[in-house]
Coordinates of C-alpha atoms in Angstrom, one line a residue:
Chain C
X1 CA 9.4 -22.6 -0.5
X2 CA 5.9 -22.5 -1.4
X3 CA 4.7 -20.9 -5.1
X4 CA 2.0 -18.3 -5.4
X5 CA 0.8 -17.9 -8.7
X6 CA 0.6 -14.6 -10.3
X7 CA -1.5 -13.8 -13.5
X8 CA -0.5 -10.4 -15.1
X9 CA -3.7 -8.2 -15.8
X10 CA -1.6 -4.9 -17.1
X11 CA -2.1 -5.6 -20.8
X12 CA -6.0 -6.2 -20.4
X13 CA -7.4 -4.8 -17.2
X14 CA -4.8 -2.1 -17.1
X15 CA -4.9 -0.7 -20.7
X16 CA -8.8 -1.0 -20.8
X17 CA -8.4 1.6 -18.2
X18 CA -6.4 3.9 -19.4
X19 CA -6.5 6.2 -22.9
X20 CA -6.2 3.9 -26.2
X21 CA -2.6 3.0 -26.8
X22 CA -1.2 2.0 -30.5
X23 CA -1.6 -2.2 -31.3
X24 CA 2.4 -1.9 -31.6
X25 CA 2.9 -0.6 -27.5
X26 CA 0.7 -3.6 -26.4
X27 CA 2.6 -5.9 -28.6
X28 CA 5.7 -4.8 -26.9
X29 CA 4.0 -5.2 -23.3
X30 CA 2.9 -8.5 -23.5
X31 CA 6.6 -9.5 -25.3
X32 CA 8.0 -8.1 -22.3
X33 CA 5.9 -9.8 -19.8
X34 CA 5.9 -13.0 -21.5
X35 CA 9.4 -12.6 -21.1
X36 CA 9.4 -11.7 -17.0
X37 CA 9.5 -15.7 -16.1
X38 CA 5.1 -14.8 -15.1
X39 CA 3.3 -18.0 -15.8
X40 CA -0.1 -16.4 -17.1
X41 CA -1.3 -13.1 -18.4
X42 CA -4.5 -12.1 -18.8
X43 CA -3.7 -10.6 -22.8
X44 CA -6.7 -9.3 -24.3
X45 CA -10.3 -8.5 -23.7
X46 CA -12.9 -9.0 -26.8
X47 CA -15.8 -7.0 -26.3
X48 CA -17.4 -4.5 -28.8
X49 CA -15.4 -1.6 -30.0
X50 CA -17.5 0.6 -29.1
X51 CA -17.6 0.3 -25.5
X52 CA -14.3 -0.7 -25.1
X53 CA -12.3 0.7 -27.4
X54 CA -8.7 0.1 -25.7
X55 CA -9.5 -3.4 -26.9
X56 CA -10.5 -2.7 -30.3
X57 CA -7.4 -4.7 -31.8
X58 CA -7.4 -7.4 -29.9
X59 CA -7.3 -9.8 -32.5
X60 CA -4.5 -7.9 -34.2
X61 CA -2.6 -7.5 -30.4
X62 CA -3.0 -11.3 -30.4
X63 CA -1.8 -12.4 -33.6
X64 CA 1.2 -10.2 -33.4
X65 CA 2.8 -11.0 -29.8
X66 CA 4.9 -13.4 -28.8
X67 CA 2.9 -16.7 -27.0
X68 CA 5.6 -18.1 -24.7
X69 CA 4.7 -22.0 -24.4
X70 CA 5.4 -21.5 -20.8
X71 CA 2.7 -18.9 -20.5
X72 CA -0.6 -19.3 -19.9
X73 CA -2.7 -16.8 -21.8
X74 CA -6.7 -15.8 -20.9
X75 CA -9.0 -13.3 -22.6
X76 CA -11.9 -11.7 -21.0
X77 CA -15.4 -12.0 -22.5
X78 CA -18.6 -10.5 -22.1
X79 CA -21.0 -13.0 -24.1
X80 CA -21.2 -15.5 -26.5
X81 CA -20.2 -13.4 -29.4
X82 CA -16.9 -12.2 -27.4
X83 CA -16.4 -16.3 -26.4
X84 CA -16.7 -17.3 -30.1
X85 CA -14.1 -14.5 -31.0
X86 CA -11.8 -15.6 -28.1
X87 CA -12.2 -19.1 -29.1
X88 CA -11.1 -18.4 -32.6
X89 CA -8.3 -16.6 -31.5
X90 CA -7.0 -19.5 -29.5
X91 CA -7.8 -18.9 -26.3
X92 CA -8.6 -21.7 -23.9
X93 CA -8.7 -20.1 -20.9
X94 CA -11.6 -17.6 -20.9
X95 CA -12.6 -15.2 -18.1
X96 CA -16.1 -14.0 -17.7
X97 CA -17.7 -11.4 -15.3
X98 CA -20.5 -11.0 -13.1
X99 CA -21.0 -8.3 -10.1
X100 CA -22.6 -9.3 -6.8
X101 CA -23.9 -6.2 -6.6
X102 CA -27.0 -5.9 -8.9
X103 CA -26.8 -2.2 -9.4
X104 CA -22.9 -2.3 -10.1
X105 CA -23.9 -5.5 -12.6
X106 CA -26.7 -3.4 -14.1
X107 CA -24.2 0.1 -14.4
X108 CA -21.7 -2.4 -15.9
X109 CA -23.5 -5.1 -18.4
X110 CA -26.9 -3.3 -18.4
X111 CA -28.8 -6.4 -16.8
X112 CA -29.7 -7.6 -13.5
X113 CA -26.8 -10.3 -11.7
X114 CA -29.3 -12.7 -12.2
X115 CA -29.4 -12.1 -15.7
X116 CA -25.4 -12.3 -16.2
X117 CA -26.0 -15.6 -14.8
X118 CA -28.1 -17.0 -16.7
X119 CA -26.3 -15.7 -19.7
X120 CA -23.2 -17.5 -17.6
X121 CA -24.5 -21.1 -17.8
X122 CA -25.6 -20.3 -21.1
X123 CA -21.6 -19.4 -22.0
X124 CA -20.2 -22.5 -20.2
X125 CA -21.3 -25.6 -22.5
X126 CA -20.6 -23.2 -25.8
X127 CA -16.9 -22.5 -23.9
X128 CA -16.4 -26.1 -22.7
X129 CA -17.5 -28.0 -26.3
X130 CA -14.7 -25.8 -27.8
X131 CA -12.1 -27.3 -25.2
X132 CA -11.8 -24.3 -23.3
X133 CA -12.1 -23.4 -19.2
X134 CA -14.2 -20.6 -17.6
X135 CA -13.2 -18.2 -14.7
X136 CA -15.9 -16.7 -13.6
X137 CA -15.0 -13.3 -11.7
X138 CA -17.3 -11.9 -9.4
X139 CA -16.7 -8.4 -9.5
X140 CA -17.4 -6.0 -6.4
X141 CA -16.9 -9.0 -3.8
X142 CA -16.2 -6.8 -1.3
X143 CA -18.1 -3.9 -1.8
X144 CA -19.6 -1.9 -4.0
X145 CA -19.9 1.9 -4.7
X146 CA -23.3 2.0 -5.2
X147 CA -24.6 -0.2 -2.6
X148 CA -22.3 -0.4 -0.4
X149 CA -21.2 -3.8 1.7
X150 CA -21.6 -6.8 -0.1
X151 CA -22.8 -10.1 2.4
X152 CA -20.7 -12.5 1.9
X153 CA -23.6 -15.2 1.6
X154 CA -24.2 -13.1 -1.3
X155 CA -21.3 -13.8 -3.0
X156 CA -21.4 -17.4 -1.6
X157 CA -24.8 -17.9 -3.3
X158 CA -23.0 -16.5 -7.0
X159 CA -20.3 -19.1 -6.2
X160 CA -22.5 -22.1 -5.5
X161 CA -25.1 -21.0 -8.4
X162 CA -22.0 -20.6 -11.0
X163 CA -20.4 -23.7 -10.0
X164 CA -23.4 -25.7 -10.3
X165 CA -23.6 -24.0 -14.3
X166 CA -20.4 -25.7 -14.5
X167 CA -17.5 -22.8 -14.1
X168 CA -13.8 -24.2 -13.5
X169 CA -13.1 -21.8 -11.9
X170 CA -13.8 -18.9 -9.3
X171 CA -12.1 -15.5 -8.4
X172 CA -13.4 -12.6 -6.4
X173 CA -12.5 -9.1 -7.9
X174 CA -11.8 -6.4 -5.6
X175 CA -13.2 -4.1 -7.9
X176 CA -12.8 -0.7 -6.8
X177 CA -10.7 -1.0 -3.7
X178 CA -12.8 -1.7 -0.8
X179 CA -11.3 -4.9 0.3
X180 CA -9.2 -4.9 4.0
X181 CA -7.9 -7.4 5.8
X182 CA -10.9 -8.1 7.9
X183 CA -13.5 -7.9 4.7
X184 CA -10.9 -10.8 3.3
X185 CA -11.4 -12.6 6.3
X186 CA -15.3 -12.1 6.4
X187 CA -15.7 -13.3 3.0
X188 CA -13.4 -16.3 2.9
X189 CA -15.0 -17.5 6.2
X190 CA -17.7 -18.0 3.7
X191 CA -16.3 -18.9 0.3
X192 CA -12.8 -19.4 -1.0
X193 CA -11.9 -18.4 -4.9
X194 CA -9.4 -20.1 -6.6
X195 CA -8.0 -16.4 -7.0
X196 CA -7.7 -13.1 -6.0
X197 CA -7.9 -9.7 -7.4
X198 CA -7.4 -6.8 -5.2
X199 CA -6.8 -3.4 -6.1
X200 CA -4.6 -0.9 -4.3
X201 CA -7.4 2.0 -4.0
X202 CA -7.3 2.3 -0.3
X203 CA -3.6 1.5 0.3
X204 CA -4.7 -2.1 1.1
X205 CA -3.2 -4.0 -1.5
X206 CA -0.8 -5.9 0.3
X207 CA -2.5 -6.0 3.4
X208 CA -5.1 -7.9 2.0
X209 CA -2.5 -10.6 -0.2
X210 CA -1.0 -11.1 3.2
X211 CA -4.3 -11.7 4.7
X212 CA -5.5 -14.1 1.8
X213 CA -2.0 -15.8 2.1
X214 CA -2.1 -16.8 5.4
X215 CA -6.1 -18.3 4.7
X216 CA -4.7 -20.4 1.8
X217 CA -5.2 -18.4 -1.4
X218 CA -2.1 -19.1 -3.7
X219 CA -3.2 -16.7 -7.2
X220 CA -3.8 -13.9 -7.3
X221 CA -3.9 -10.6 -9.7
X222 CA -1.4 -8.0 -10.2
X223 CA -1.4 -5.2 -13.2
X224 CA 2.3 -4.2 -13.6
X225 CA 3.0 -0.9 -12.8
X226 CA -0.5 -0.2 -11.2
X227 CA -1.1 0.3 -14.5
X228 CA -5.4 1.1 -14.9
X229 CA -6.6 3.3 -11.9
X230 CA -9.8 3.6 -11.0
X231 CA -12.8 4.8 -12.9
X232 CA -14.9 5.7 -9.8
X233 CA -11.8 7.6 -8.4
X234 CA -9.8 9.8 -10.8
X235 CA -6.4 9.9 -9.7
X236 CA -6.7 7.0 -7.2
X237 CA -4.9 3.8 -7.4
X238 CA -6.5 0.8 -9.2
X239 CA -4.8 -3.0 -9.5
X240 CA -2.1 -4.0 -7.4
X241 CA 0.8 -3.5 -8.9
X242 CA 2.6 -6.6 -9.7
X243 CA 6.2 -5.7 -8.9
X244 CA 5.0 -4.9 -5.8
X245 CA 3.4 -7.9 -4.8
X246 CA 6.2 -9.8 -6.4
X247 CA 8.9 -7.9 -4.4
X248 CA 6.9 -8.4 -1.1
X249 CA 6.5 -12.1 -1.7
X250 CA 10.4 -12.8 -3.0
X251 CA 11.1 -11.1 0.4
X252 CA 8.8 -13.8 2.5
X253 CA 10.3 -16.3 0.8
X254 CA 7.7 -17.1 -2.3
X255 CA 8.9 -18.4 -5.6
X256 CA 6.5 -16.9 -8.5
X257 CA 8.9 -17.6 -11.5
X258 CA 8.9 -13.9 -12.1
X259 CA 12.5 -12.3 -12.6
X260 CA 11.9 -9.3 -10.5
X261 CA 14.1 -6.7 -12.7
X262 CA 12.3 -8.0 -15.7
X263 CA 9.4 -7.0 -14.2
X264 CA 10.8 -3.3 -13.5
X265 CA 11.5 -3.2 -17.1
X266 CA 8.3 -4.0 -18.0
X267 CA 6.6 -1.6 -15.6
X268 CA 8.9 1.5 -17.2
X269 CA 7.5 0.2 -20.6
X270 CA 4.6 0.2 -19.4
X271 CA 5.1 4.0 -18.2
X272 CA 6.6 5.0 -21.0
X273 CA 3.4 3.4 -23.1
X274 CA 0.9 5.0 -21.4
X275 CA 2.5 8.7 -20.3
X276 CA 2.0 9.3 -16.9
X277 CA 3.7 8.1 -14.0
X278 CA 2.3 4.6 -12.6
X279 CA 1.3 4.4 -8.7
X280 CA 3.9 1.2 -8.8
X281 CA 6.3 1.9 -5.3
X282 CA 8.6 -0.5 -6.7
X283 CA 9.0 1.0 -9.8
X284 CA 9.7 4.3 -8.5
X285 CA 12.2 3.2 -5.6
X286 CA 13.4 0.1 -7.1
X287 CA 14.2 -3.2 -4.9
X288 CA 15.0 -2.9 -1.4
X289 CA 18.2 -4.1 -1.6
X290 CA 20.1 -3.3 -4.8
Chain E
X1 CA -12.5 -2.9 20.8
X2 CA -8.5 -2.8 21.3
X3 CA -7.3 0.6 20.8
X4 CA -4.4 1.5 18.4
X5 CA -2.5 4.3 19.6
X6 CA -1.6 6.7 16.6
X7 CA 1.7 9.5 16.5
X8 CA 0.4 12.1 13.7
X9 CA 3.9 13.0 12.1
X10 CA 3.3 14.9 9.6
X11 CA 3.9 18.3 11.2
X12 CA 7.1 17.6 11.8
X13 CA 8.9 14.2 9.4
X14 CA 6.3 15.1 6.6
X15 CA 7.3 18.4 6.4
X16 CA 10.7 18.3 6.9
X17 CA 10.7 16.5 3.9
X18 CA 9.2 18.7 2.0
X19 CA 9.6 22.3 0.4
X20 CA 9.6 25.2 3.3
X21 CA 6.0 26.6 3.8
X22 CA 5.3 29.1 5.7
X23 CA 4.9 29.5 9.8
X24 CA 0.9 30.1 9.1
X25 CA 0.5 26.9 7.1
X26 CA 2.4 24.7 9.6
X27 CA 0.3 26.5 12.5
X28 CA -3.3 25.9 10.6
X29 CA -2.1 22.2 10.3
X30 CA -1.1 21.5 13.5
X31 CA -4.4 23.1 14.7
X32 CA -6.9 21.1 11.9
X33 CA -5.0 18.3 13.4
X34 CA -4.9 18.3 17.3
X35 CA -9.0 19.0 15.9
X36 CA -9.3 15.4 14.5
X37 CA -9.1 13.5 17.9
X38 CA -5.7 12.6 17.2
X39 CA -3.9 11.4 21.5
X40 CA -0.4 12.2 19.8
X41 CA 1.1 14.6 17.5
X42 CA 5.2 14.9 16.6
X43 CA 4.7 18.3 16.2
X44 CA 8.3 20.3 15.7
X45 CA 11.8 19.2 16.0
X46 CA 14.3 21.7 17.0
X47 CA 17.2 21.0 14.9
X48 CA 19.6 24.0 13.6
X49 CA 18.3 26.1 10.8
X50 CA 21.2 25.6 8.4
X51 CA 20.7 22.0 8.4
X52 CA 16.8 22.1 7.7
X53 CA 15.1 25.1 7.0
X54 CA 11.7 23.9 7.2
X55 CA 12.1 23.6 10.9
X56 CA 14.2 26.9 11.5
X57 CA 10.9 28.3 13.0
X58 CA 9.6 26.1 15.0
X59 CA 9.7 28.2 18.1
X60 CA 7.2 30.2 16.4
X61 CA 5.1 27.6 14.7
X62 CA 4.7 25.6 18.7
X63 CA 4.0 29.3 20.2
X64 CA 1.3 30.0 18.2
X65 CA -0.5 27.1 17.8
X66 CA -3.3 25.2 19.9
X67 CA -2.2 23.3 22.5
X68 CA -4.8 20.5 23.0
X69 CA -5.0 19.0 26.7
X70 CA -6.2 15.7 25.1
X71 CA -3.1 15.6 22.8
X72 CA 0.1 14.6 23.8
X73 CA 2.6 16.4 21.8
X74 CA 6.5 15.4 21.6
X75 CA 9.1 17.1 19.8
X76 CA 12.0 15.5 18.1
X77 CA 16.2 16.9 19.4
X78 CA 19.1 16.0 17.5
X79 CA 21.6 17.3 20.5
X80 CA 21.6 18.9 23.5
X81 CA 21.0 22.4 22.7
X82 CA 17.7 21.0 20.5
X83 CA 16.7 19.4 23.8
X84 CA 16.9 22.5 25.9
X85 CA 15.1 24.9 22.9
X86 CA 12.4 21.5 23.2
X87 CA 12.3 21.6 26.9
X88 CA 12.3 25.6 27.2
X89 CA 9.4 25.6 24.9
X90 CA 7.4 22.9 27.4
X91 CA 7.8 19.8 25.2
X92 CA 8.3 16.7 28.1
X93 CA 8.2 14.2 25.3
X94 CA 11.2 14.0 23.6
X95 CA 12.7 12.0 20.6
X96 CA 16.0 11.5 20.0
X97 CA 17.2 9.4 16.8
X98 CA 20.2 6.9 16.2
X99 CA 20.5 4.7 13.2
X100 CA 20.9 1.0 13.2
X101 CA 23.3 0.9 10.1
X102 CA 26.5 2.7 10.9
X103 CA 27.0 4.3 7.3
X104 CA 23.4 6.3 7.4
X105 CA 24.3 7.4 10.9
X106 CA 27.4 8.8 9.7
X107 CA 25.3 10.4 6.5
X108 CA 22.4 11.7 8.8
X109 CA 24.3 12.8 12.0
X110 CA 27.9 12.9 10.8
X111 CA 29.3 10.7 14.0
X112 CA 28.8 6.7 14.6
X113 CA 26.2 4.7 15.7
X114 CA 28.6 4.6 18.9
X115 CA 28.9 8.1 19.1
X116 CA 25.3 9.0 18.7
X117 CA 24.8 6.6 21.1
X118 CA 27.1 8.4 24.0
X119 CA 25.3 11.6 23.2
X120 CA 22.0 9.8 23.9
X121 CA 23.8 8.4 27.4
X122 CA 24.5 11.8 27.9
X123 CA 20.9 13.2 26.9
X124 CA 19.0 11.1 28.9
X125 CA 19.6 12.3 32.5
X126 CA 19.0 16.1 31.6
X127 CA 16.3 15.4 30.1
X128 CA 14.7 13.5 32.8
X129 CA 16.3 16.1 35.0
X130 CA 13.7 18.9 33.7
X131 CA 10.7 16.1 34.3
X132 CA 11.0 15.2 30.5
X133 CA 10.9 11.7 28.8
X134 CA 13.3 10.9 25.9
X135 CA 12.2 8.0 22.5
X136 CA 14.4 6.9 21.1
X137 CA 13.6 6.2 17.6
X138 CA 15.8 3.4 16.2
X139 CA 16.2 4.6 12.1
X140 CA 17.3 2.1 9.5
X141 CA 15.8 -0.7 11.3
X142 CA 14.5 -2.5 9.1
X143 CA 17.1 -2.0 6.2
X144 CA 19.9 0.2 5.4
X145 CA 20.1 2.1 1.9
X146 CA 23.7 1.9 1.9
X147 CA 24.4 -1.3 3.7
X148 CA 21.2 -3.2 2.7
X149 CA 20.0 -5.8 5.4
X150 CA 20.5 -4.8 9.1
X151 CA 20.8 -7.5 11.2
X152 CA 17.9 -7.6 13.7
X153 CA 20.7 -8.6 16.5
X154 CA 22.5 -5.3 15.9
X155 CA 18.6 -3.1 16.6
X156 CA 18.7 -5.4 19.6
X157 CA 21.9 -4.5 21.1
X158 CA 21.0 -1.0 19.6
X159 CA 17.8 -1.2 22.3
X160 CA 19.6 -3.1 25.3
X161 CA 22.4 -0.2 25.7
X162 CA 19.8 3.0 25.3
X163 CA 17.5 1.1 28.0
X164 CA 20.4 0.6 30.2
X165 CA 21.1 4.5 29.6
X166 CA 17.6 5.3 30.6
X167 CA 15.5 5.3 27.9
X168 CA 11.7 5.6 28.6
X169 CA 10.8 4.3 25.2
X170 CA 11.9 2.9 21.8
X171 CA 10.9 3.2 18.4
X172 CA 11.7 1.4 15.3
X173 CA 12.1 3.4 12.1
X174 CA 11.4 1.8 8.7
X175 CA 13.3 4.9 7.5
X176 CA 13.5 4.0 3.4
X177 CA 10.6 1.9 3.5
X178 CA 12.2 -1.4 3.0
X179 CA 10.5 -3.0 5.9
X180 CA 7.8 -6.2 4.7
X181 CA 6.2 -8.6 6.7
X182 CA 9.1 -11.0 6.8
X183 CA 11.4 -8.3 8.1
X184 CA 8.6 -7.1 10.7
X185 CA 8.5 -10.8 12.0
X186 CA 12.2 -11.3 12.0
X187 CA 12.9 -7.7 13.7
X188 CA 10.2 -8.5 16.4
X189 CA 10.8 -12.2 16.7
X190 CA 14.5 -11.0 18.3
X191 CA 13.3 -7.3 20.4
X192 CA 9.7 -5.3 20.4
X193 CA 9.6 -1.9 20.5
X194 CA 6.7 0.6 22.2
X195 CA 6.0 1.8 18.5
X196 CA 6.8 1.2 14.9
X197 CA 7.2 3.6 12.0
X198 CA 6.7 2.5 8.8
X199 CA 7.0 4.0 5.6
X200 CA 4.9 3.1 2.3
X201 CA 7.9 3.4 -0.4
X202 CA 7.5 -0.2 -1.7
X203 CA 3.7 -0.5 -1.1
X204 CA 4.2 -2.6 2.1
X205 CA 3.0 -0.1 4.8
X206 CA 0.1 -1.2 6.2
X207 CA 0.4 -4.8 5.2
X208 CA 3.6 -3.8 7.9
X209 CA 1.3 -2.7 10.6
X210 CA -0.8 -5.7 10.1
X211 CA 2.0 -7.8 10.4
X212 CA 3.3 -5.7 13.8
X213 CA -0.4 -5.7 15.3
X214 CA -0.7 -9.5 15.1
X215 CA 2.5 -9.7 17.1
X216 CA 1.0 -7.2 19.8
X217 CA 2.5 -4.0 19.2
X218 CA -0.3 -1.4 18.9
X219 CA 1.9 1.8 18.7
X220 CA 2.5 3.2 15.4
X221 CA 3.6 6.6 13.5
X222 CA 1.8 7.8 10.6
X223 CA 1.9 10.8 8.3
X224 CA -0.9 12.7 7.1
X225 CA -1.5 12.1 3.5
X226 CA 2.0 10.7 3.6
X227 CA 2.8 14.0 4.1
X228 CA 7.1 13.7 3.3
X229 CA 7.9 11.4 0.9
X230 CA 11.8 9.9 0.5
X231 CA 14.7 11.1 0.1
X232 CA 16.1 8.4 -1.2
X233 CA 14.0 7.8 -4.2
X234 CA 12.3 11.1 -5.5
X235 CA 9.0 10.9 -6.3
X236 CA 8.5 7.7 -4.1
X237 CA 6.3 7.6 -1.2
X238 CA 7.3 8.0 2.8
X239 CA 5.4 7.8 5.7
X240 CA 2.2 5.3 5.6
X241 CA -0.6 8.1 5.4
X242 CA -2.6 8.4 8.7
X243 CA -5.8 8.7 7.2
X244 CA -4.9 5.0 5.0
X245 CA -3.7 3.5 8.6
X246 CA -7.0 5.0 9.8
X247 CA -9.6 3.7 7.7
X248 CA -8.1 0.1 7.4
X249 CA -8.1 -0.2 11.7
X250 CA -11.6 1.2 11.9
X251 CA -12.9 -1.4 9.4
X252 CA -11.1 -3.9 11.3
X253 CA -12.6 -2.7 14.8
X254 CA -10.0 -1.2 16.5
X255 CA -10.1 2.8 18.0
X256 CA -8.0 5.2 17.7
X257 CA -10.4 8.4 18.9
X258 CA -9.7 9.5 15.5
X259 CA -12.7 11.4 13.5
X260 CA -11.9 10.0 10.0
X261 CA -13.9 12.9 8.3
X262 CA -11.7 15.4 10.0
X263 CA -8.4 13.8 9.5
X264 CA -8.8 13.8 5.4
X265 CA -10.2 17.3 5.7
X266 CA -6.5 17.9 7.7
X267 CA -5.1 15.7 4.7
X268 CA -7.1 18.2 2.1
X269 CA -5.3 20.8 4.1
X270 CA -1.8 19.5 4.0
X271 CA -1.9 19.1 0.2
X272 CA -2.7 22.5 -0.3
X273 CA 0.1 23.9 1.9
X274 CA 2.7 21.5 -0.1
X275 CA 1.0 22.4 -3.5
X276 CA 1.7 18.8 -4.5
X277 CA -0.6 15.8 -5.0
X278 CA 0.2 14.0 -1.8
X279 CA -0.3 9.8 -2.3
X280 CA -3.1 8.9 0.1
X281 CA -5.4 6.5 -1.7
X282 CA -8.1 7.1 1.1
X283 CA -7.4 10.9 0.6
X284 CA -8.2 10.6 -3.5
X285 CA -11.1 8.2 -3.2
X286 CA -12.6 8.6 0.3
X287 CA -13.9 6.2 3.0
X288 CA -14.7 2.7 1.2
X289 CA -17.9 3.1 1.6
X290 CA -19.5 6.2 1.7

């Protein structure tokens, strides 16, 4: 039996993609994912309110849920004033993005990928003096809307550039679902994160985990429920959803920790929170075997 | 370049899953399809009114509709007076079904696996008798709904008695969508069908057909904008969409003589007809890049 390690992205990735819930429904979310047997969730984002304000309350979100010693909890920043909040929230593991695509990075964080890097390294020895780790995400690894393909060498030269600033660690984002099988392939012939993050746009999802799997990548992303979709897509699928990938792996003989009905439960929370029905197969059909 | 050989379904198993429409509709999407470069197209099955309306008038529907010499279209029989309406009507491919797990047989066909199986014995020779060729599409192959796991020796004794009786060719039918890459390995480690039908109701299709085209089989159904959806599980997902199997093999290299362009225009189509928002992800957020 071999573990893959799963890190939960519903209550930030997913619910900074969908309309502003209540502080009280996250609370409940993360309580019930801390309680699925998933060993890390990514809980909060703190960027300004005013461009994100499904995170507005992340300090209160935070401060009010439930942090499961066996969890391990990350927040997303976007600069130094986000890191210091993080920070004084408790985090330790902090997540930071950067697109390899300069016009997505430029639509996104209104400067130039170079830019977001230099910010980066600036980030790392602020993060690291506090006694905390940082993940840098390289967003559209695998293509972008704007531009299009993404080289790989590309994204190779982020890695290398943000490794040498110091980063922990790496993952690649599949940011709005152009990742298949053989774009997984062509990129980790070049580079290999220490995590994954797919989304389910294109029906790929799986397809690609499987891919990444069988190349030697053991974390990877999941939102439960699908929750998020896709900003450049109304409608379309956004984050795998974690039930799914969990049900799939379970079935290949994976151990992630996660008790899979837990997870349902969670996902119908998660439903019920937002108000429309989630893209999540498994929630909708339930296991394969009952 | 390897080619992938694709069976459009949706003409016949997506929309006999799904609300009547009307003879035009099913005649304008035949013909948008046999338009897309599509080699194969299930396009009717001839099955008695009473038991499913939507194909009561297929007669009609395979009269009146275009008839591409580049497109080979079969038609699906449950019995012997379906395969004379198929054959009087010029199908000469034929598919006959037979479940794997005894209980859905009885719930789908009302007799035994055994039974349906003599019928096929009997089948076989007058269909090959009028110059016709009979499938024989293996359902609950990869899982039962009411029995759960279907052991891959019992498809394989399934296969070695209907090739004995003369069948030309063999499907597998993930009929519930409980099929994952484990199963896929485990079903084809033991017998290997000419083609595989998957469904998408747990998110696993086309990490499915990954799985099945790594072990050789390059044969596979598919269901325009998953035209159909499940029974089993309302609101869940059925047939992998074509266009979603589409896009992923032309990114990976493979041909299928398949205009992608065309075939999401015929998957625009079919959601109109149905009047439902049908789950393609390639459908809602087009071709990866653009």
């Amino acid at each position: 039996m071999s573990f893959v390690s799963i890190r939960e992205v519903g209550p930030r990735d997913g619910l900074q993609n969908e309309d502003p819930v209540p502080a009280d429904a996250k609370v409940r979310l993360l309580d019930a994912l801390s309680a699925t047997g998933v060993r890390r969730i990514e809980a909060v984002s703190f960027v300004h309110p005013k461009a994100i304000p499904q995170m507005a309350d992340a300090d209160e979100v935070w401060a009010r849920s439930r942090h499961d010693p066996d969890v391990r909890y990350s927040a997303l920043v976007p600069n130094t004033r986000g890191a210091q909040r993080a920070l004084a929230a408790g985090f330790r593991e902090i997540e930071v993005v950067v697109s390899a695509s300069d016009t997505h990075n430029r639509k996104n964080l209104n400067r130039s990928t170079d830019e977001s890097l230099d910010d980066i390294a600036q980030l790392v020895p602020l993060i690291h003096a506090a006694g905390g780790t940082v993940e840098v995400i390289v967003a559209t690894s695998f293509g972008c809307p704007y531009e299009g393909d993404v080289p790989p060498e590309r994204v190779g030269s982020i890695v290398e550039r943000v490794r040498a600033d110091g980063a922990d660690r790496i993952a690649f984002g599949d940011t709005t679902g152009m990742g298949t099988p053989r774009r997984v392939r062509d990129l980790l012939s070049v580079v290999t994160p220490d995590l994954l993050h797919f989304h389910n746009t294109r029906g790929t999802g799986l397809a690609n985990i499987l891919t990444a799997l069988n190349l030697g990548v053991t974390e990877f992303d999941a939102s439960v429920g699908g929750l998020g979709g896709c900003p450049y897509a109304p409608g379309a699928s956004g984050n795998v959803a974690t039930e799914e990938v969990v049900h799939m792996l379970h079935d290949m003989g994976y151990e992630t920790g996660i008790d899979l009905d837990a997870l349902i439960a969670a996902a119908a929370l998660a439903q019920e929170i937002v108000g429309r029905e989630l893209p999540s197969g498994v929630l909708k059909a339930g296991l394969r075997t009952r």
